[in-house]
Short mmCIF file of C-alpha atoms and ligand atoms in Angstrom, two decimals:
data_model
loop_
_atom_site.label_atom_id
_atom_site.label_comp_id
_atom_site.label_asym_id
_atom_site.label_seq_id
_atom_site.Cartn_x
_atom_site.Cartn_y
_atom_site.Cartn_z
CA MET C 1 0.00 0.00 0.00
CA LYS C 2 1.00 3.66 -0.30
CA ALA C 3 1.86 5.40 2.95
CA ILE C 4 3.55 8.54 4.25
CA VAL C 5 6.44 7.82 6.64
CA VAL C 6 8.72 9.85 8.88
CA THR C 7 12.17 8.83 10.10
CA ASP C 8 13.75 12.05 11.38
CA GLU C 9 12.19 13.99 14.26
CA ALA C 10 14.34 17.08 13.63
CA ALA C 11 13.12 17.35 10.02
CA GLY C 12 9.46 17.87 10.98
CA THR C 13 6.93 17.69 8.15
CA ALA C 14 9.74 18.33 5.62
CA GLY C 15 10.98 14.81 6.42
CA MET C 16 7.73 13.13 5.29
CA LYS C 17 8.08 10.67 2.40
CA LEU C 18 5.59 8.75 0.26
CA VAL C 19 6.61 5.07 0.17
CA GLU C 20 5.24 1.55 -0.42
CA ARG C 21 4.54 -0.41 2.77
CA ALA C 22 3.01 -3.78 3.58
CA GLU C 23 -0.67 -3.64 4.53
CA PRO C 24 -1.22 -4.00 8.29
CA ASP C 25 -2.69 -7.13 9.89
CA ALA C 26 -5.46 -6.95 12.45
CA ALA C 27 -4.15 -7.94 15.91
CA GLY C 28 -6.52 -9.07 18.68
CA ASN C 29 -9.48 -6.68 19.10
CA ASP C 30 -8.35 -4.67 16.06
CA VAL C 31 -10.05 -3.80 12.85
CA VAL C 32 -8.26 -2.94 9.66
CA VAL C 33 -9.76 0.19 8.13
CA GLN C 34 -9.58 0.93 4.44
CA VAL C 35 -8.75 4.60 4.82
CA HIS C 36 -10.91 7.04 2.86
CA ALA C 37 -9.78 10.22 4.63
CA SER C 38 -7.01 10.96 7.11
CA GLY C 39 -6.28 13.83 9.49
CA PHE C 40 -2.86 14.80 10.79
CA THR C 41 -1.85 17.28 13.52
CA PRO C 42 1.62 18.82 13.01
CA GLY C 43 2.23 18.63 16.76
CA GLU C 44 2.28 14.83 16.63
CA LEU C 45 5.79 14.84 15.13
CA THR C 46 6.99 16.06 18.54
CA TRP C 47 5.11 13.37 20.50
CA PRO C 48 7.18 10.42 21.76
CA GLY C 49 4.67 7.86 20.46
CA THR C 50 5.44 8.88 16.88
CA TRP C 51 9.04 7.71 17.31
CA THR C 52 9.01 4.90 19.86
CA ASP C 53 6.64 2.13 20.91
CA ARG C 54 5.30 1.64 24.44
CA LEU C 55 8.56 -0.03 25.49
CA GLY C 56 10.60 2.89 24.19
CA ARG C 57 11.91 1.00 21.14
CA ASP C 58 12.53 2.90 17.92
CA ARG C 59 9.59 2.33 15.60
CA THR C 60 10.69 4.43 12.63
CA PRO C 61 9.92 4.66 9.80
CA SER C 62 6.52 5.36 11.32
CA ILE C 63 3.31 6.37 9.59
CA PRO C 64 1.88 9.56 11.11
CA GLY C 65 -1.76 10.73 11.11
CA HIS C 66 -4.14 9.58 13.81
CA GLU C 67 -7.56 10.60 12.58
CA VAL C 68 -9.35 8.25 10.24
CA ALA C 69 -12.60 7.86 8.40
CA GLY C 70 -13.07 4.80 6.26
CA VAL C 71 -14.56 1.34 5.90
CA VAL C 72 -13.75 -1.74 7.98
CA SER C 73 -11.99 -4.28 5.76
CA ALA C 74 -10.92 -6.96 8.29
CA LEU C 75 -11.52 -7.96 11.90
CA GLY C 76 -8.93 -9.28 14.35
CA TYR C 77 -9.42 -12.16 16.77
CA GLY C 78 -12.04 -11.29 19.38
CA THR C 79 -13.12 -8.01 17.78
CA ARG C 80 -16.69 -7.10 18.66
CA GLY C 81 -19.00 -4.22 17.92
CA LEU C 82 -17.97 -3.49 14.33
CA SER C 83 -18.33 -5.46 11.11
CA VAL C 84 -16.62 -5.70 7.74
CA GLY C 85 -18.01 -3.10 5.34
CA GLN C 86 -19.07 -0.70 8.11
CA ARG C 87 -18.29 3.03 7.81
CA VAL C 88 -16.27 4.16 10.83
CA PHE C 89 -14.25 7.10 12.12
CA GLY C 90 -12.00 7.63 15.10
CA LEU C 91 -8.61 8.02 16.63
CA ALA C 92 -5.79 5.58 15.82
CA ASP C 93 -3.39 4.52 18.58
CA TRP C 94 -0.54 6.98 19.22
CA THR C 95 2.20 4.35 19.36
CA ARG C 96 1.27 2.42 16.22
CA ASP C 97 1.35 3.22 12.54
CA GLY C 98 -1.22 5.84 11.68
CA THR C 99 -3.70 6.82 9.04
CA LEU C 100 -1.70 8.55 6.28
CA ALA C 101 -1.88 5.28 4.39
CA GLU C 102 -4.31 3.20 2.37
CA TYR C 103 -5.00 0.89 5.35
CA VAL C 104 -4.58 1.19 9.13
CA ALA C 105 -5.01 -1.29 11.99
CA VAL C 106 -6.88 0.25 14.96
CA GLU C 107 -8.38 -1.11 18.15
CA ALA C 108 -12.10 -1.36 17.48
CA ARG C 109 -12.99 0.47 20.70
CA ASN C 110 -11.23 3.58 19.36
CA LEU C 111 -13.70 3.86 16.48
CA ALA C 112 -17.35 4.80 16.20
CA PRO C 113 -19.82 4.21 13.37
CA LEU C 114 -19.79 7.05 10.83
CA PRO C 115 -23.37 7.81 9.77
CA GLY C 116 -24.02 7.41 6.04
CA ASP C 117 -24.85 11.10 5.60
CA VAL C 118 -21.51 12.32 6.98
CA ASP C 119 -18.76 12.59 4.40
CA PHE C 120 -15.46 10.78 5.05
CA THR C 121 -13.59 14.09 4.80
CA VAL C 122 -15.72 15.54 7.60
CA GLY C 123 -15.37 12.32 9.61
CA ALA C 124 -11.57 12.50 9.47
CA SER C 125 -11.57 16.11 10.64
CA LEU C 126 -13.47 15.37 13.85
CA PRO C 127 -11.68 12.90 16.13
CA ILE C 128 -8.80 14.97 17.55
CA SER C 129 -10.44 18.38 17.56
CA GLY C 130 -13.88 17.10 18.59
CA LEU C 131 -12.71 14.74 21.33
CA THR C 132 -10.13 17.21 22.68
CA ALA C 133 -12.74 19.96 22.90
CA TRP C 134 -15.32 17.64 24.46
CA GLN C 135 -12.94 16.18 27.04
CA GLY C 136 -11.37 19.54 27.91
CA LEU C 137 -14.71 21.21 28.46
CA PHE C 138 -16.95 18.54 29.91
CA VAL C 139 -14.64 15.90 31.42
CA HIS C 140 -11.59 17.83 32.69
CA GLY C 141 -13.08 21.35 32.77
CA ARG C 142 -16.37 20.32 34.42
CA PHE C 143 -18.04 23.09 32.47
CA GLN C 144 -21.48 24.26 33.60
CA ALA C 145 -24.02 26.37 31.72
CA GLY C 146 -23.66 30.07 32.43
CA GLN C 147 -19.88 29.98 32.88
CA SER C 148 -17.47 32.14 30.90
CA VAL C 149 -14.74 30.46 28.85
CA LEU C 150 -11.62 32.00 27.33
CA VAL C 151 -10.66 29.92 24.30
CA HIS C 152 -7.15 30.43 22.97
CA GLY C 153 -6.64 29.79 19.26
CA ALA C 154 -10.41 30.01 18.77
CA ALA C 155 -10.13 29.91 14.97
CA GLY C 156 -7.95 26.79 15.01
CA GLY C 157 -8.82 23.11 14.86
CA VAL C 158 -9.42 22.52 18.56
CA GLY C 159 -10.36 26.10 19.47
CA SER C 160 -13.17 26.31 16.91
CA MET C 161 -14.69 23.12 18.33
CA VAL C 162 -14.34 24.35 21.91
CA THR C 163 -15.98 27.64 20.94
CA GLN C 164 -18.98 25.96 19.33
CA LEU C 165 -19.48 23.28 21.99
CA ALA C 166 -19.15 25.83 24.79
CA ARG C 167 -21.67 28.19 23.18
CA GLU C 168 -24.14 25.37 22.58
CA ALA C 169 -23.76 24.35 26.24
CA GLY C 170 -24.54 27.86 27.47
CA ALA C 171 -21.16 29.55 27.86
CA TYR C 172 -20.08 33.14 27.34
CA VAL C 173 -17.08 32.67 25.03
CA ILE C 174 -14.11 34.95 24.58
CA GLY C 175 -11.90 33.75 21.73
CA THR C 176 -8.27 34.68 21.13
CA GLY C 177 -5.82 34.35 18.27
CA ARG C 178 -4.10 36.34 15.55
CA ALA C 179 -5.60 39.55 14.17
CA ALA C 180 -6.50 37.79 10.90
CA ASP C 181 -8.58 35.22 12.80
CA ARG C 182 -11.00 37.63 14.46
CA GLN C 183 -13.91 37.12 12.07
CA THR C 184 -13.43 33.35 11.91
CA ALA C 185 -13.55 33.10 15.69
CA LEU C 186 -16.67 35.29 15.85
CA ASP C 187 -18.28 33.18 13.10
CA PHE C 188 -17.68 30.05 15.18
CA GLY C 189 -19.59 31.73 18.01
CA ALA C 190 -17.11 33.68 20.13
CA GLN C 191 -18.85 36.72 21.63
CA GLU C 192 -15.61 38.67 22.06
CA PHE C 193 -12.18 38.34 20.50
CA VAL C 194 -8.75 39.20 21.86
CA ASP C 195 -6.08 39.72 19.21
CA LEU C 196 -3.04 38.36 21.06
CA ASP C 197 -0.59 40.47 19.04
CA ASN C 198 -2.33 43.81 19.51
CA ASP C 199 -4.86 43.67 22.39
CA SER C 200 -4.08 43.25 26.05
CA LEU C 201 -5.02 39.84 27.39
CA GLU C 202 -4.96 41.32 30.88
CA ASP C 203 -8.01 43.50 30.01
CA VAL C 204 -10.24 40.40 29.98
CA ASP C 205 -12.59 40.25 32.97
CA GLY C 206 -12.30 37.17 35.16
CA VAL C 207 -13.39 33.91 33.52
CA ASP C 208 -14.40 30.52 34.91
CA LEU C 209 -12.40 28.44 32.45
CA VAL C 210 -9.38 29.06 30.26
CA PHE C 211 -8.93 26.50 27.46
CA ASP C 212 -5.32 26.84 26.37
CA VAL C 213 -3.98 25.38 23.13
CA ILE C 214 -0.92 27.68 22.95
CA GLY C 215 0.95 27.44 26.28
CA GLY C 216 4.21 29.29 27.02
CA ASP C 217 3.89 32.93 27.95
CA ILE C 218 0.23 33.08 26.81
CA GLY C 219 -0.60 30.18 29.12
CA LYS C 220 1.21 31.76 32.06
CA ARG C 221 -0.48 35.14 31.62
CA SER C 222 -3.91 33.50 31.31
CA VAL C 223 -3.78 32.07 34.80
CA GLY C 224 -4.28 35.57 36.25
CA LEU C 225 -7.62 35.86 34.42
CA ILE C 226 -9.20 32.89 36.19
CA ARG C 227 -11.81 33.61 38.87
CA ALA C 228 -11.56 31.95 42.29
CA GLY C 229 -12.65 28.34 41.90
CA GLY C 230 -12.06 28.40 38.13
CA MET C 231 -9.91 26.18 35.94
CA LEU C 232 -7.08 26.22 33.46
CA VAL C 233 -7.43 23.34 31.01
CA THR C 234 -4.45 23.01 28.71
CA ILE C 235 -3.47 20.72 25.86
CA ALA C 236 -0.11 22.48 25.41
CA GLY C 237 1.85 20.46 27.96
CA PRO C 238 2.25 20.80 31.72
CA PRO C 239 1.15 24.30 32.82
CA GLU C 240 3.95 26.64 33.87
CA ALA C 241 1.65 28.46 36.33
CA GLN C 242 -1.33 27.50 38.46
CA PRO C 243 -4.42 29.60 39.26
CA ALA C 244 -4.15 31.11 42.78
CA VAL C 245 -7.48 29.62 43.86
CA GLY C 246 -8.42 27.05 41.26
CA LEU C 247 -7.22 24.05 39.34
CA ALA C 248 -4.95 23.47 36.37
CA VAL C 249 -5.30 20.32 34.27
CA ASP C 250 -3.28 19.24 31.28
CA PHE C 251 -4.34 16.20 29.34
CA VAL C 252 -3.82 14.22 26.17
CA VAL C 253 -6.94 13.38 24.20
CA GLU C 254 -8.21 9.80 24.42
CA ALA C 255 -10.33 7.77 22.05
CA ASP C 256 -13.94 7.42 23.17
CA ARG C 257 -16.68 5.85 21.07
CA ALA C 258 -19.59 7.46 22.94
CA GLN C 259 -18.07 10.94 22.73
CA LEU C 260 -17.31 10.50 19.01
CA SER C 261 -20.99 9.69 18.50
CA GLU C 262 -22.02 12.81 20.48
CA VAL C 263 -19.75 14.95 18.33
CA VAL C 264 -20.88 13.52 14.99
CA GLN C 265 -24.54 13.83 15.97
CA ARG C 266 -24.02 17.57 16.49
CA VAL C 267 -22.47 17.79 13.04
CA ARG C 268 -25.53 16.07 11.55
CA ASP C 269 -27.83 18.40 13.51
CA GLY C 270 -26.00 21.42 12.08
CA GLU C 271 -24.80 22.50 15.54
CA LEU C 272 -21.11 21.86 14.88
CA ARG C 273 -19.05 22.91 11.88
CA THR C 274 -15.63 21.48 11.19
CA ASN C 275 -12.74 23.66 10.25
CA ILE C 276 -11.51 22.02 7.04
CA GLY C 277 -9.07 24.01 4.91
CA ASN C 278 -7.19 22.19 2.19
CA VAL C 279 -8.21 18.71 0.98
CA SER C 280 -5.42 16.87 -0.81
CA THR C 281 -4.55 13.36 -2.04
CA LEU C 282 -2.09 10.89 -0.53
CA ASP C 283 0.19 11.42 -3.55
CA ASN C 284 0.28 15.17 -2.78
CA ALA C 285 0.20 14.89 1.01
CA VAL C 286 3.87 15.80 1.61
CA ALA C 287 3.41 19.07 -0.28
CA ALA C 288 0.07 19.69 1.46
CA PHE C 289 1.75 19.44 4.89
CA ASN C 290 4.58 21.75 3.80
CA PRO C 291 2.64 24.76 2.51
CA THR C 292 4.48 27.85 1.33
CA GLU C 293 1.89 30.17 2.85
CA ARG C 294 -0.22 30.17 6.03
CA LEU C 295 -3.31 28.01 5.54
CA LYS C 296 -6.59 28.41 7.33
CA GLY C 297 -8.31 25.32 8.65
CA LYS C 298 -7.29 21.71 8.86
CA THR C 299 -5.68 19.84 5.98
CA ILE C 300 -7.40 16.54 5.27
CA ILE C 301 -5.93 13.85 3.04
CA ARG C 302 -8.55 12.16 0.92
CA VAL C 303 -6.91 8.77 0.44
CA ARG C 304 -9.69 7.41 -1.80
CA PRO C 305 -11.82 9.65 -4.02
N1 LIG V 401 -2.88 17.39 24.34
C1 LIG V 401 -3.72 17.00 23.39
O1 LIG V 401 -4.46 16.05 23.55
C2 LIG V 401 -3.80 17.74 22.10
C3 LIG V 401 -4.87 17.48 21.24
C4 LIG V 401 -4.98 18.23 20.07
C5 LIG V 401 -4.03 19.19 19.77
N2 LIG V 401 -2.99 19.39 20.62
C6 LIG V 401 -2.01 20.47 20.35
O2 LIG V 401 -2.71 21.69 20.55
C7 LIG V 401 -2.24 22.67 19.66
C8 LIG V 401 -3.40 23.28 18.88
O3 LIG V 401 -3.92 22.31 17.99
P1 LIG V 401 -4.89 22.76 16.81
O4 LIG V 401 -5.14 21.56 15.98
O5 LIG V 401 -6.04 23.51 17.35
O6 LIG V 401 -3.90 23.75 16.01
P2 LIG V 401 -4.29 24.92 15.02
O7 LIG V 401 -5.42 24.51 14.14
O8 LIG V 401 -3.02 25.37 14.40
O9 LIG V 401 -4.87 26.06 15.97
C9 LIG V 401 -4.10 26.83 16.84
C10 LIG V 401 -4.55 28.27 16.67
O10 LIG V 401 -3.89 29.08 17.64
C11 LIG V 401 -3.22 30.12 16.98
N3 LIG V 401 -2.00 30.48 17.71
C12 LIG V 401 -0.99 29.67 18.06
N4 LIG V 401 -0.04 30.35 18.72
C13 LIG V 401 -0.47 31.63 18.77
C14 LIG V 401 0.06 32.83 19.32
N5 LIG V 401 1.24 32.84 19.95
N6 LIG V 401 -0.67 33.96 19.21
C15 LIG V 401 -1.85 33.97 18.57
N7 LIG V 401 -2.41 32.86 18.02
C16 LIG V 401 -1.73 31.71 18.14
C17 LIG V 401 -2.86 29.55 15.64
O11 LIG V 401 -2.53 30.55 14.72
P3 LIG V 401 -1.27 30.24 13.70
O12 LIG V 401 -1.72 29.12 12.83
O13 LIG V 401 -1.08 31.51 12.99
O14 LIG V 401 -0.10 29.88 14.59
C18 LIG V 401 -4.15 28.80 15.30
O15 LIG V 401 -5.16 29.66 14.83
C19 LIG V 401 -1.18 21.98 18.79
O16 LIG V 401 0.08 22.25 19.35
C20 LIG V 401 -1.53 20.52 18.92
O17 LIG V 401 -0.40 19.70 18.74
C21 LIG V 401 -2.85 18.70 21.78
#
């Protein structure tokens, strides 16, 4: 099969190569998915699981991409809950070969059925951003209706999902990002926007929850905006500062079939829009992940037409 591989962490996306690889076998509880569309997050090339397996052994050349939408083509021993020919989407395991390939082996529990009226391209754009937003808000952030949420990177993949889910759940949402992203963040439902290059973050009134996708200095400065009893939820690594009277949580998104179904149902109901930018083919994927200009929205690789 055709697949994109990486061998050199320092090279980043420039080190991606299109190669021929053997098709994966389904291990116990796995399914093999014939990939129709694949999503990739640039950050994953800095994650240890891209380079080593769970025992710390080198697993390069590894296939990146962890979001998948496709059709089940084989079942492993003991696999339950999915059948051959079924449309599915979900999150492939971090420490195994990923979805920028014609086939991927995934634990069945990491996938959910993809309804027939949801396009594969949309399905592949949802798992990381949708699950991260859902888990950050409702699982780790313990969000309640009526709370205010500051969403960093509100026009980005995760931030746009957080903005929409928070609004739908009854939040007052303040989005942040670059000047050029103001209208996009407002269109996704932010009620205010802070341009991080030109406005003062410190002018924001106290909020109940900060959802940080940026970290560093922005993360540190955000802690001072959190009301007593509020929370910092971050996906940008361990927080460098803690709220004075409140909690800070950093987490890595996990696969969850029930949450995937919640997210996709909102897409079908028209309550959630995905942030898809460029759609490319597997043959052109290396170029698509090395753009010469800043792209808006998530790049999805359509592996089959
Ligand atoms: N822990 C987890 O489970 C988890 C899950 C998903 C994602 N992540 C990580 O979270 C981060 C965000 O992911 P994403 O998919 O949402 O990325 P994304 O689509 O690139 O969105 C990030 C947004 O924040 C903006 N931004 C970043 N730094 C900024 C700064 N200093 N000032 C103003 N705006 C800034 C970006 O603008 P520019 O494009 O102009 O920089 C972009 O609009 C990535 O690092 C990703 O690896 C972690």
